[in-house]
Amino acid sequence: EVQLVESGGDLVQPGGSLTISCSASGFTFILHAMYWVRQPPGKGLEYVSAISGNGDDTYYADSVKGRVTISRDNSQNMLYLQMSSLRPEDTAVYYCVRDQNTYGYWGHDAFDIWGQGTMVTVSS
Amino acid sequence: QSVLTQPPSASGTPGQRVTISCSGTNSNIGTNYVYWYQQLPGAAPKLLIFGNNRRPSGVPDRFSGSKSGTSASLAISGLRSEDEADYYCAAWDDSVSGRAVFGGGTQLTVL
């Protein structure tokens, strides 16, 4: 079964740091670009970050650029998002998402598999 | 402020046909595929439509998508109570490599 399972969400103080993780199973991880999409409580979806299948290329939304780093370990089928200088507006459920195609790059296909999400709360 | 524009809410009665619109620009919907995601209450989003009008296996043919120019629509026919959910449109945006954009979401109520 194709599955994405996030972990690591927590309550963090403003200005703090946190790394969230996503464990992938049931598919050839390296063949797929991967993404983080977040959803603040009661609000819509926001595209946060992307990484190519081999990990060479990354993208960050302006709202998080310079504060987050996306990475992957293809030997362990893991996706990560390191977050620093966290702000209250970063409070959200963070979803790990797979790209539909097997080219290992973004820009052409849908987000076909979503994890259940992990909650990050930034508050004092 | 979302890049793609959707109505915040829509409603219909069981059996009815409802449509949800999604408006964008030349750099996103105008030149790229449109995708639709369904988010049931308390659940993660799920891919509903890809490639403007294609359905993943398991999605009922009551759901259909269309695109014209810089706008797209999701139609749900034979509305059922279990269709009550939030619906999001999305597309890739050519203004920046790697940038995807979402609509603000439409909350569908089945009366």
XYZ file of C-alpha atoms in Angstrom:
235
model
C 0.000 0.000 0.000
C 1.302 3.444 -0.937
C 1.582 5.452 2.247
C 3.038 8.667 3.660
C 3.259 9.066 7.417
C 4.316 12.375 8.945
C 5.727 12.838 12.410
C 7.468 15.399 14.569
C 4.799 18.067 14.894
C 4.931 19.890 18.221
C 4.264 23.070 20.189
C 7.166 25.461 19.664
C 7.837 28.941 20.956
C 8.132 31.830 18.482
C 11.664 32.007 17.170
C 12.183 28.319 17.812
C 13.116 25.467 15.512
C 11.568 22.151 14.576
C 12.135 19.357 12.085
C 9.218 17.325 10.821
C 9.558 14.035 8.983
C 7.665 11.899 6.518
C 8.138 8.176 6.052
C 7.224 6.852 2.614
C 6.353 3.264 1.755
C 4.798 1.212 -1.002
C 6.490 2.953 -3.951
C 9.923 3.729 -5.398
C 10.626 6.898 -3.465
C 13.479 8.269 -5.576
C 11.283 8.379 -8.695
C 8.957 11.006 -7.258
C 9.328 14.678 -6.474
C 7.942 15.371 -3.009
C 6.287 18.331 -1.376
C 5.174 19.913 1.857
C 1.762 21.593 1.855
C 0.378 23.240 4.991
C -3.063 24.192 6.224
C -3.541 26.716 9.066
C -6.472 25.913 11.362
C -9.751 26.638 9.604
C -8.014 27.914 6.474
C -7.039 26.722 3.009
C -4.066 24.865 1.578
C -0.696 26.569 1.132
C 2.116 25.123 -0.984
C 5.315 25.370 1.045
C 8.224 23.496 -0.486
C 9.298 20.985 -3.119
C 12.266 18.692 -3.738
C 13.183 16.718 -6.836
C 13.522 12.958 -6.745
C 17.316 12.977 -6.531
C 17.275 15.874 -4.073
C 19.297 18.216 -6.280
C 16.597 20.827 -6.763
C 14.376 22.539 -4.237
C 11.685 25.205 -4.143
C 10.426 27.355 -1.305
C 7.398 29.610 -1.079
C 8.222 33.215 -0.313
C 6.472 32.891 3.053
C 9.081 30.407 4.300
C 12.157 31.124 2.173
C 15.290 31.453 4.267
C 13.636 29.841 7.283
C 12.996 26.286 6.118
C 15.026 23.566 4.426
C 13.533 20.590 2.642
C 15.626 17.442 2.314
C 15.247 13.757 1.624
C 17.074 10.515 2.363
C 16.340 8.187 -0.526
C 18.127 5.302 1.186
C 15.621 5.523 4.050
C 12.578 6.702 2.073
C 12.330 9.776 4.271
C 11.371 13.399 3.614
C 12.193 16.209 6.025
C 11.349 19.835 6.638
C 13.677 21.763 8.937
C 12.049 24.931 10.200
C 13.673 27.763 12.117
C 12.746 31.283 13.251
C 9.215 29.981 13.572
C 6.363 32.484 13.701
C 2.776 32.149 14.941
C 1.625 32.276 11.327
C 3.516 29.032 10.673
C 0.949 27.262 12.850
C -0.638 24.653 10.611
C -1.106 21.019 9.770
C 1.819 20.088 7.522
C 1.116 17.490 4.854
C 3.720 15.377 3.093
C 2.671 14.947 -0.539
C 3.842 12.858 -3.494
C 4.034 13.946 -7.120
C 2.004 11.780 -9.455
C 4.680 11.236 -12.095
C 7.814 9.098 -11.957
C 10.131 11.554 -13.707
C 11.390 12.805 -10.364
C 10.594 16.403 -11.126
C 7.771 18.840 -10.612
C 5.639 20.998 -12.822
C 3.532 18.607 -14.843
C 1.387 16.463 -12.636
C -0.840 16.301 -9.607
C -0.236 15.742 -5.918
C -1.603 12.233 -5.867
C -0.803 10.874 -2.409
C -1.154 12.849 0.842
C -0.135 11.912 4.334
C -2.443 12.402 7.302
C -0.558 15.514 8.403
C 1.357 16.599 11.486
C 0.393 19.635 13.579
C 2.911 22.384 14.212
C 1.848 25.009 16.733
C 3.931 28.136 17.259
C 2.892 29.895 20.423
C 4.306 31.185 23.664
C -5.134 35.974 -0.745
C -5.004 32.851 -2.927
C -3.648 33.018 -6.471
C -6.599 31.034 -7.850
C -10.084 32.356 -7.108
C -12.921 30.104 -5.965
C -16.288 30.922 -4.419
C -16.053 30.353 -0.650
C -19.227 28.298 -0.558
C -21.643 26.294 -2.678
C -24.681 24.219 -1.911
C -27.168 21.838 -3.439
C -29.785 19.268 -2.620
C -29.349 15.513 -3.025
C -29.505 14.492 -6.680
C -28.790 17.988 -7.929
C -25.866 19.063 -10.116
C -23.529 21.692 -8.711
C -20.524 23.403 -10.203
C -17.561 25.093 -8.552
C -15.528 27.623 -10.490
C -11.826 28.385 -10.352
C -10.279 31.435 -11.958
C -6.602 31.995 -12.631
C -4.240 33.674 -15.066
C -2.255 32.875 -18.196
C 0.753 31.767 -16.162
C -1.158 29.063 -14.284
C -4.529 27.796 -15.540
C -4.003 29.379 -18.947
C -0.996 27.196 -19.738
C -1.091 24.261 -17.313
C -3.350 21.477 -16.192
C -5.900 22.061 -13.460
C -6.279 19.709 -10.516
C -9.075 19.372 -7.987
C -8.775 18.061 -4.459
C -11.528 17.003 -2.083
C -11.066 17.392 1.656
C -13.666 15.634 3.774
C -14.157 16.958 7.317
C -11.201 16.058 9.519
C -9.320 14.306 6.711
C -6.354 14.997 4.462
C -7.002 16.267 0.936
C -7.515 13.664 -1.769
C -6.883 13.974 -5.506
C -10.222 14.190 -7.312
C -9.391 15.403 -10.840
C -6.070 15.637 -12.688
C -5.125 16.755 -16.173
C -8.156 19.107 -16.265
C -10.729 16.352 -16.591
C -9.293 12.953 -15.684
C -10.370 10.948 -12.653
C -8.068 8.719 -10.605
C -9.326 5.179 -10.230
C -11.982 4.970 -7.565
C -13.380 8.467 -8.104
C -17.008 8.225 -9.245
C -17.889 9.541 -12.680
C -20.310 11.926 -10.966
C -17.265 14.171 -10.643
C -16.037 15.918 -13.777
C -13.672 18.741 -14.577
C -13.363 21.205 -17.408
C -11.137 24.097 -18.402
C -11.508 27.030 -20.757
C -8.867 29.705 -21.069
C -7.893 30.869 -17.610
C -10.883 29.333 -15.831
C -11.864 25.858 -14.769
C -14.867 24.165 -13.231
C -15.643 21.122 -11.155
C -19.075 19.619 -11.654
C -20.719 17.162 -9.300
C -23.839 15.464 -10.592
C -26.250 13.339 -8.591
C -25.156 15.128 -5.423
C -24.908 12.917 -2.344
C -24.591 13.741 1.334
C -21.094 12.258 1.408
C -19.965 14.879 -1.120
C -20.147 17.519 1.614
C -16.532 18.661 1.803
C -14.076 21.404 0.920
C -12.907 21.463 -2.689
C -9.658 23.047 -3.853
C -8.437 23.774 -7.354
C -4.714 23.912 -8.098
C -2.299 24.396 -10.960
C 1.377 24.821 -11.634
C 2.458 28.397 -12.231
C 5.058 29.184 -14.873
C 6.063 32.481 -13.249
C 8.539 30.605 -11.034
C 9.897 27.091 -11.552
C 8.516 24.801 -8.908
C 5.650 27.043 -7.914
C 2.217 25.494 -7.514
C -0.840 27.541 -6.606
C -4.091 26.685 -4.887
C -7.504 28.230 -4.804
C -8.870 29.341 -1.468
C -11.261 26.413 -1.330
C -15.019 26.034 -1.676
C -17.070 24.577 1.147
C -19.849 22.454 -0.367
C -22.964 21.938 1.704
C -25.537 19.288 0.821
C -28.859 20.627 2.051
